[in-house]
Short mmCIF file of C-alpha atoms in Angstrom, two decimals:
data_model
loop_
_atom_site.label_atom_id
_atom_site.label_comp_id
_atom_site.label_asym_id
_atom_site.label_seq_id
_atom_site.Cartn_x
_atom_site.Cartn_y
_atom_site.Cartn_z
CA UNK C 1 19.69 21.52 9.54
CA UNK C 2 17.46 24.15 7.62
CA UNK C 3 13.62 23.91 8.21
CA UNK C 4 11.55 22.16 5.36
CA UNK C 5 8.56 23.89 5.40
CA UNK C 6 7.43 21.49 2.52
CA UNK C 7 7.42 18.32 4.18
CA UNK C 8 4.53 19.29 6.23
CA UNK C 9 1.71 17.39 4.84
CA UNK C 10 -1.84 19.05 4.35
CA UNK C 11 -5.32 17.21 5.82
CA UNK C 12 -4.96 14.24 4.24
CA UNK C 13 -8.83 13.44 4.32
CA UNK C 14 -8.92 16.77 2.56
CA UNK C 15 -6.75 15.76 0.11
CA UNK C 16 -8.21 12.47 -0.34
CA UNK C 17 -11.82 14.35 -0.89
CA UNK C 18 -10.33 16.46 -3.74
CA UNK C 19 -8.82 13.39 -5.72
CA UNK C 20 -11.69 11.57 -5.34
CA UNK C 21 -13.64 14.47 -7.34
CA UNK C 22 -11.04 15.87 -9.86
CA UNK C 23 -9.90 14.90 -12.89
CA UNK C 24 -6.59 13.99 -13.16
CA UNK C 25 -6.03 16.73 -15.33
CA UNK C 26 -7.60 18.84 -13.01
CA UNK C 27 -5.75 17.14 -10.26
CA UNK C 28 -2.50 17.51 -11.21
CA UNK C 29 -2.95 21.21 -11.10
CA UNK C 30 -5.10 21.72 -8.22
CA UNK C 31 -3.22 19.69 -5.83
CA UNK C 32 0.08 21.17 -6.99
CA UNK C 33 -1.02 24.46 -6.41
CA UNK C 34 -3.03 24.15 -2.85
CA UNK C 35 0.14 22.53 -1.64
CA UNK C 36 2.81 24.98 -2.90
CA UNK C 37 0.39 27.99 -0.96
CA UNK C 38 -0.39 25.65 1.92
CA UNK C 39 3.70 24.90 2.63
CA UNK C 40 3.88 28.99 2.10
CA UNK C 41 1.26 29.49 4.78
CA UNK C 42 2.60 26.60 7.35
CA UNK C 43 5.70 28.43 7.42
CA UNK C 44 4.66 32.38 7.78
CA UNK C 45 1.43 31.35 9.76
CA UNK C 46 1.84 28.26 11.07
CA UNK C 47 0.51 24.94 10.72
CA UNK C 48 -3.34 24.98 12.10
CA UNK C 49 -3.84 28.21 9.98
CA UNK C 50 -2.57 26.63 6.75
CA UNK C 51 -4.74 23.89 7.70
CA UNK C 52 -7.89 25.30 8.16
CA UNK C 53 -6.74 27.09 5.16
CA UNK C 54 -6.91 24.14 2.96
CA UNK C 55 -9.88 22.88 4.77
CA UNK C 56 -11.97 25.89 3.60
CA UNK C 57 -10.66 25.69 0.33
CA UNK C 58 -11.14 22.32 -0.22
CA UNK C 59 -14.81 23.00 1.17
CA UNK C 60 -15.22 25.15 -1.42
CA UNK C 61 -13.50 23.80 -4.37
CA UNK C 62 -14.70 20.28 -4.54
CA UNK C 63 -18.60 21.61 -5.58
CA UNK C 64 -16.30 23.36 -8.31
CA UNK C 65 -14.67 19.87 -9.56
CA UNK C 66 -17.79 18.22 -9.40
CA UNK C 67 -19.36 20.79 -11.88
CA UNK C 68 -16.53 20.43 -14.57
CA UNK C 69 -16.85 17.24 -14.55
CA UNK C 70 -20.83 17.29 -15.30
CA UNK C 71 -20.17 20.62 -17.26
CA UNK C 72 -17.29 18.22 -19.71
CA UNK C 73 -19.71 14.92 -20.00
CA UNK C 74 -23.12 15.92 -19.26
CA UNK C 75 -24.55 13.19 -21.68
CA UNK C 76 -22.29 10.31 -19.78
CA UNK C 77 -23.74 11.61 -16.28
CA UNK C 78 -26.97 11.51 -18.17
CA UNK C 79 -26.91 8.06 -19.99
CA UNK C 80 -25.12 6.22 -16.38
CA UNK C 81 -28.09 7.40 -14.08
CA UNK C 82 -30.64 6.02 -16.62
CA UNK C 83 -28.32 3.09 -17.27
CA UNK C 84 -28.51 2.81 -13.62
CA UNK C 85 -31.82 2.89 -13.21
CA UNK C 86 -32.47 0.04 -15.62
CA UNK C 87 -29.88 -1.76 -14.65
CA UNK C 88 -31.85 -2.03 -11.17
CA UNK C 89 -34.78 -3.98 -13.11
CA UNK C 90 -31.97 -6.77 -14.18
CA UNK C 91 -29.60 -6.78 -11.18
CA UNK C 92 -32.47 -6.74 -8.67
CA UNK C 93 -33.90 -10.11 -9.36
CA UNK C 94 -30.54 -11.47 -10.13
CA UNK C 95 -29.72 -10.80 -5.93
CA UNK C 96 -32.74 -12.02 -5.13
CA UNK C 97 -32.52 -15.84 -6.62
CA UNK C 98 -30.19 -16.66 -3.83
CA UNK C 99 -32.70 -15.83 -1.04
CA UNK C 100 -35.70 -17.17 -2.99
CA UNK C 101 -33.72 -20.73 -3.56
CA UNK C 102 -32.38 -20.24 0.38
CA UNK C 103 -35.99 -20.10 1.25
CA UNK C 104 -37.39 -23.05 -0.72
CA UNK C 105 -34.24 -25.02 0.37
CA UNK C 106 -35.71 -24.88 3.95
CA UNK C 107 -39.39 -24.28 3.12
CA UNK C 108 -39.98 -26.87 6.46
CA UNK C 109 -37.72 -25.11 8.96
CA UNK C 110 -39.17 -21.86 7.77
CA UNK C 111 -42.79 -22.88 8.38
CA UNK C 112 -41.67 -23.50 12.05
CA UNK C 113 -39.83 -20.94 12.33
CA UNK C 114 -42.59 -17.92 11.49
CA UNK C 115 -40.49 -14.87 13.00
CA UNK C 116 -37.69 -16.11 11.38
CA UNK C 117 -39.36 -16.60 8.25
CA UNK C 118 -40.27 -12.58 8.76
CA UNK C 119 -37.33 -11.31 9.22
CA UNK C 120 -35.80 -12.62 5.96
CA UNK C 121 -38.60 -11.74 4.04
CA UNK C 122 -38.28 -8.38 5.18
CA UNK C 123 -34.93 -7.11 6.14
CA UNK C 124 -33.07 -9.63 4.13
CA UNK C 125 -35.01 -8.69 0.98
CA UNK C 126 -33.38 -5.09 2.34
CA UNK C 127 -30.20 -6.44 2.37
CA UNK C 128 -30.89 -7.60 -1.10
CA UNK C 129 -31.99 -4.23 -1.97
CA UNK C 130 -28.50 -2.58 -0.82
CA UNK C 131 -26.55 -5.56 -2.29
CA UNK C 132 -27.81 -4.75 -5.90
CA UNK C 133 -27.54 -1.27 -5.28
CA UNK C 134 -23.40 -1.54 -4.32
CA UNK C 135 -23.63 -3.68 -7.47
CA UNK C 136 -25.02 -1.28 -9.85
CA UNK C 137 -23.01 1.80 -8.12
CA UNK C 138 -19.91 -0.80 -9.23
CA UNK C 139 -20.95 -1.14 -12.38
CA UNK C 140 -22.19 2.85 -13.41
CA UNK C 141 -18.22 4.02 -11.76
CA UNK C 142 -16.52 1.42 -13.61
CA UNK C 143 -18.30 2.68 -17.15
CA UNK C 144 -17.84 6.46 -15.72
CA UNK C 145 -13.67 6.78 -15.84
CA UNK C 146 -12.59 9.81 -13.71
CA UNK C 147 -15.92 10.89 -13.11
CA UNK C 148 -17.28 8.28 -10.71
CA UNK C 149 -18.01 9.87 -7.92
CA UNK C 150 -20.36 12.32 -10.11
CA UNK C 151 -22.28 9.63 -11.95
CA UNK C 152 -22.76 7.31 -8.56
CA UNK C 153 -24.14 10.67 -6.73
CA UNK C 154 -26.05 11.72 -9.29
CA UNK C 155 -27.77 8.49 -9.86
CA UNK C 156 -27.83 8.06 -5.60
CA UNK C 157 -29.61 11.64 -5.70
CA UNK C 158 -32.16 10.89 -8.39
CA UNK C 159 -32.92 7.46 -7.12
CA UNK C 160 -33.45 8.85 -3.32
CA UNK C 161 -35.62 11.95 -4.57
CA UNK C 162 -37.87 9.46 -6.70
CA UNK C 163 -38.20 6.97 -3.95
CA UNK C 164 -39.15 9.84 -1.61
CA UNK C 165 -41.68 11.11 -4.23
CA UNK C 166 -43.23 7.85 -4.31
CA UNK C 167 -43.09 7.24 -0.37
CA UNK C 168 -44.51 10.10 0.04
CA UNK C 169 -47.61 9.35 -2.06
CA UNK C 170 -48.17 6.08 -1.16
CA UNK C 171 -48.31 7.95 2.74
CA UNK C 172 -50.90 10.30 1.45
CA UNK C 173 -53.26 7.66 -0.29
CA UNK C 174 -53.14 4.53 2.24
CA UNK C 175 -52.26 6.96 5.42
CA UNK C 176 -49.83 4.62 6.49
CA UNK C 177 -47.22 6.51 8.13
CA UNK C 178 -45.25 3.44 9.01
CA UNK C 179 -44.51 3.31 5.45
CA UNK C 180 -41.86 6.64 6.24
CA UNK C 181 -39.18 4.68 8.18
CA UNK C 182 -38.53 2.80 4.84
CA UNK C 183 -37.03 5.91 3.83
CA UNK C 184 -33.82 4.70 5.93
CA UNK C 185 -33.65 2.10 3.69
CA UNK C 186 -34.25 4.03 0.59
CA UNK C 187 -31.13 6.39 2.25
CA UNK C 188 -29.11 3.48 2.52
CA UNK C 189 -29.39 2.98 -0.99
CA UNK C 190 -28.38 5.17 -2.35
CA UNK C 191 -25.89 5.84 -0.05
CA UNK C 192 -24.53 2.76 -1.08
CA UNK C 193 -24.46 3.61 -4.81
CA UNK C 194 -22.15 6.03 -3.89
CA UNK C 195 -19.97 4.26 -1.61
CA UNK C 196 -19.87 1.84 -4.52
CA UNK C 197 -18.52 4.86 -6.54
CA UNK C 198 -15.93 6.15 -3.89
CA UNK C 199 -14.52 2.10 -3.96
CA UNK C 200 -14.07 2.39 -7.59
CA UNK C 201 -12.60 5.52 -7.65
CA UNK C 202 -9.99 4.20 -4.55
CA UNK C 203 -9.04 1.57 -6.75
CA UNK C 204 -8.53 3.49 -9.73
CA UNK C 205 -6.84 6.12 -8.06
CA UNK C 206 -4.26 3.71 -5.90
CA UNK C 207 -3.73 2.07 -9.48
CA UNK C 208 -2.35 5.08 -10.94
CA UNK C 209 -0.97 6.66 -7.90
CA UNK C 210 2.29 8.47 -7.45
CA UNK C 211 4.89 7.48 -4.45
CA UNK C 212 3.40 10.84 -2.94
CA UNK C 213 0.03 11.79 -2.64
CA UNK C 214 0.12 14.87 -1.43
CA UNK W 1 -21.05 29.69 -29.43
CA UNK W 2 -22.04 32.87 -29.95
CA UNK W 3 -19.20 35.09 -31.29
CA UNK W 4 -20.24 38.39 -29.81
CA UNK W 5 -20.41 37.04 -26.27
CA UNK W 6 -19.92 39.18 -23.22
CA UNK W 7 -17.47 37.96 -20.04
CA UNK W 8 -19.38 36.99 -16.78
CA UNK W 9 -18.22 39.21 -13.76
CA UNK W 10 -15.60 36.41 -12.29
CA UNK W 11 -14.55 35.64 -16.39
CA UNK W 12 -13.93 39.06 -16.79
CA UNK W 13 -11.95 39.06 -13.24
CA UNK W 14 -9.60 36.41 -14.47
CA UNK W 15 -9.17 37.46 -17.97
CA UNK W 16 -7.93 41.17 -16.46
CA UNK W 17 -5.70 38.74 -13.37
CA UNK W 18 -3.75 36.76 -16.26
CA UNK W 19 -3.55 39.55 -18.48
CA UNK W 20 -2.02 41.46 -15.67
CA UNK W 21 0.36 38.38 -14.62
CA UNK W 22 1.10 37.69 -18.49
CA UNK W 23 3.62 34.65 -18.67
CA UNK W 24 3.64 34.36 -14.60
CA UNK W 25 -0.08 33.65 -14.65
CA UNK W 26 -1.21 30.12 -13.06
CA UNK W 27 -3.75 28.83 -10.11
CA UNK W 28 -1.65 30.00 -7.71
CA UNK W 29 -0.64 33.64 -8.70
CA UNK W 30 -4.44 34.37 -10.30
CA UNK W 31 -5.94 33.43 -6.95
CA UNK W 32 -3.16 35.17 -4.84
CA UNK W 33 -3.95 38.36 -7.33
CA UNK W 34 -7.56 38.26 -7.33
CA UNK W 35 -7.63 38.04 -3.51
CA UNK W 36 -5.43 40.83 -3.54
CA UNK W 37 -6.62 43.48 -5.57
CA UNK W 38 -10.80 42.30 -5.11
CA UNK W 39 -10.45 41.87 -1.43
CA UNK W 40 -12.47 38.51 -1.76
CA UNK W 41 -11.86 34.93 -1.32
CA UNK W 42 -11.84 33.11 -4.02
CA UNK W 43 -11.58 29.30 -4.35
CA UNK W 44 -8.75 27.46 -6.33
CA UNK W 45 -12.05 25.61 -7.59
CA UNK W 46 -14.22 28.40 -9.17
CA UNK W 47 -10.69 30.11 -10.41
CA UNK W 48 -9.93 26.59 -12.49
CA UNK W 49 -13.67 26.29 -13.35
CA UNK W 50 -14.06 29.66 -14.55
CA UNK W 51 -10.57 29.24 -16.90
CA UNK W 52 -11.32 25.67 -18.13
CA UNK W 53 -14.76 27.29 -19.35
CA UNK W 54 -12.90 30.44 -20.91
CA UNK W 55 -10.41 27.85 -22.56
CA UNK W 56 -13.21 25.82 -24.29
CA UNK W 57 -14.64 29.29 -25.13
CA UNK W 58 -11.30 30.03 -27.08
CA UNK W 59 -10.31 33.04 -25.03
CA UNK W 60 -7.65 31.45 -23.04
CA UNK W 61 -5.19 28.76 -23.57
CA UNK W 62 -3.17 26.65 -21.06
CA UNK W 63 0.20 25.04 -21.22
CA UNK W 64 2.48 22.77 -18.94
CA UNK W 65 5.46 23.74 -16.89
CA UNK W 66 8.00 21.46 -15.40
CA UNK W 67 6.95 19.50 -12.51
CA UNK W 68 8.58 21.24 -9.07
CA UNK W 69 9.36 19.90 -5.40
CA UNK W 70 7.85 22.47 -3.73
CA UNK W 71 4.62 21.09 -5.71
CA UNK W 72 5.16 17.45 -4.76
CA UNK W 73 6.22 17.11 -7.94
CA UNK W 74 3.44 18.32 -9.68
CA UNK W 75 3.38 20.60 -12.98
CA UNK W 76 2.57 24.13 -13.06
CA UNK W 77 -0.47 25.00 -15.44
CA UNK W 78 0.03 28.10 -16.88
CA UNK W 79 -2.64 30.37 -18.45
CA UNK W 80 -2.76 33.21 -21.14
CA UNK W 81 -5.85 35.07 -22.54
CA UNK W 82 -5.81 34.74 -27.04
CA UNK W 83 -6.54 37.73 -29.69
CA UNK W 84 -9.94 36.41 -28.87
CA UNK W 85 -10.32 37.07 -24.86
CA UNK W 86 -8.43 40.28 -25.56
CA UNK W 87 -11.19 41.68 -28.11
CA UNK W 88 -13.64 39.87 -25.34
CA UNK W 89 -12.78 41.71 -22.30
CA UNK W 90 -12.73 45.47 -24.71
CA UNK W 91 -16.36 44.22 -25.75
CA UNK W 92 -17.54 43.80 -22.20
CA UNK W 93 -15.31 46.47 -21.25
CA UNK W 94 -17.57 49.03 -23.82
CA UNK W 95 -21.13 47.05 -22.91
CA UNK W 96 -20.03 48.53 -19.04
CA UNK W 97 -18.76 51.66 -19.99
CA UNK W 98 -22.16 52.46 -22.30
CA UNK W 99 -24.26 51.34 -19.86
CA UNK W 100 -22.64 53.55 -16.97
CA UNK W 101 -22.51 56.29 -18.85
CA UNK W 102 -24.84 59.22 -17.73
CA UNK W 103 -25.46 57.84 -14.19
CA UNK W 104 -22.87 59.48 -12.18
CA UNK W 105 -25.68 61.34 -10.81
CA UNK W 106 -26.72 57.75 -9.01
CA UNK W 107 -23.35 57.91 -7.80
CA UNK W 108 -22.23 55.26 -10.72
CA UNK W 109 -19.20 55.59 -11.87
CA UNK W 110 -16.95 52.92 -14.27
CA UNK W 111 -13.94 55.07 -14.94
CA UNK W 112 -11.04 53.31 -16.92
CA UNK W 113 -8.57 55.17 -17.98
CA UNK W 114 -8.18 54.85 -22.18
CA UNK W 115 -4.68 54.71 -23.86
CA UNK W 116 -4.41 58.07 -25.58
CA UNK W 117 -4.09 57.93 -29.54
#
């Protein structure tokens, strides 16, 4: 039997990172043509070369698909990390009603309980922080077809860089440097947002998805 | 759009790769002929940025070919520069030349050899 130089498979991680950040369009052609040079290389060079091969170009080119896809909707990007950052005003409270009737519900066992008491008011109104923030990364990828890993970073950078702005001040004028490990938090966040994206983008992806995928 | 716009350095790259690999000319062969005759690594990335960019400028337009095994049965997206990225590369082709001109003493040189008339 002949050798089938084709049938070995690049990263797959790799190739999972470059769907989740082109177009289809783009996608289509990109994948098509990283494979056809990667089967080339796996069978003059070997395997780990065309591997590290397509790790350094996949390195490379997904900065490249995230700029078309900015460069070919700049006012969507815009309009979803503004949208986003609205949206936090209405989803925010909407998260927090559970908590807020969970604490009234046991107002008595709460009042006996005073550590207890302080750890949901402060890491679960975290928790309720993240939760709304996975929410509104949901919502900004589902309105941002093809592009949702853009929009959900882009709002995930501008929401971290504000919050740091803002830490960072409130650390200068009270000179409360405890204040700083809220950052994780803030981190979290907008990691989150994006994770939120990446889910979407799964979804849509496996929806539309070829026997194949690489 | 301005109509008397020059080509960036890697625009004017790929406009001379396709119009070297005329009707052979997609991601795979402009990358494989850049790297060759530049001696530089390019990306698959910034060669299908810098063409979708040069296709919404009007100097290049793209087609389909037929989806291939080898590809994992993906289509082939060919390339090929217009009248317009022809009269685009000459224009930044002169802008270079001009500009060179008189500095060989700097050890500048942009010699391209003309089709004689």
């Amino acid at each position: 039997m002949t050798s089938q130089p084709h049938l070995v498979k690049p990263p797959r991680l790799a190739v999972w990172l470059l769907n989740l950040f082109a177009l289809a369009e783009e996608a289509e052609s990109i994948l098509g043509d990283l494979l056809e040079e990667f089967s080339l290389l796996a069978s003059k060079s070997g395997v780990a070369f065309a591997q590290r091969w397509y790790w350094r170009q996949t390195i490379k080119t997904v900065p490249w698909l995230a700029g078309i896809g900015f460069r070919t909707a700049p006012w969507l990007i815009g309009a979803s990390v503004v949208g986003g950052l609205l949206l936090r005003k209405l989803v925010a409270p909407l998260v927090g009603l559970p908590a807020s009737a969970l604490l009234d519900r046991y107002q008595a066992f709460f009042e006996h309980h005073v550590s207890a008491y302080l750890f949901f008011a402060s890491t679960g109104s975290d928790i309720e922080h993240l939760i709304s923030f996975v929410l509104i990364g949901f919502l900004v990828a589902f309105v941002t077809r093809q592009r949702e890993m853009i929009a959900t970073m882009a709002l995930g950078l501008v929401y971290g860089a504000m919050a740091v702005v803002g830490f960072i001040y409130a650390v200068t004028k009270t000179g409360n440097d405890a204040l700083l490990w809220r950052l994780t938090w803030i981190f979290a966040d907008a990691f989150a947002i994006v994770i939120a994206g990446a889910i979407v983008r799964m979804h849509r992806l496996a929806a539309t998805s070829r026997p194949s995928t690489a | 759009m301005r109509d008397r716009d020059y080509l960036g350095e890697f625009e004017h790259i790929i406009v001379l790769a396709l119009l070297r690999l005329d009707d052979r000319a997609y991601g795979v062969t402009v990358r494989q002929e850049i790297e060759l005759r530049t001696d530089r690594e390019v990306s698959i990335g910034a060669v299908y940025a810098t063409l979708d960019r040069l296709e919404t400028k009007g100097y290049v337009t793209s087609h389909r070919g037929d989806p291939t095994p080898e590809r994992g049965g993906r289509s082939k997206r060919f390339f090929r520069v217009t009248a317009k990225g022809v009269t685009a590369v000459s224009r930044t082709h002169r802008a270079l030349q001009n500009m060179t001109e008189g500095l060989g003493s700097f050890g500048v040189t942009y010699d391209v050899a003309t089709p004689s008339r």
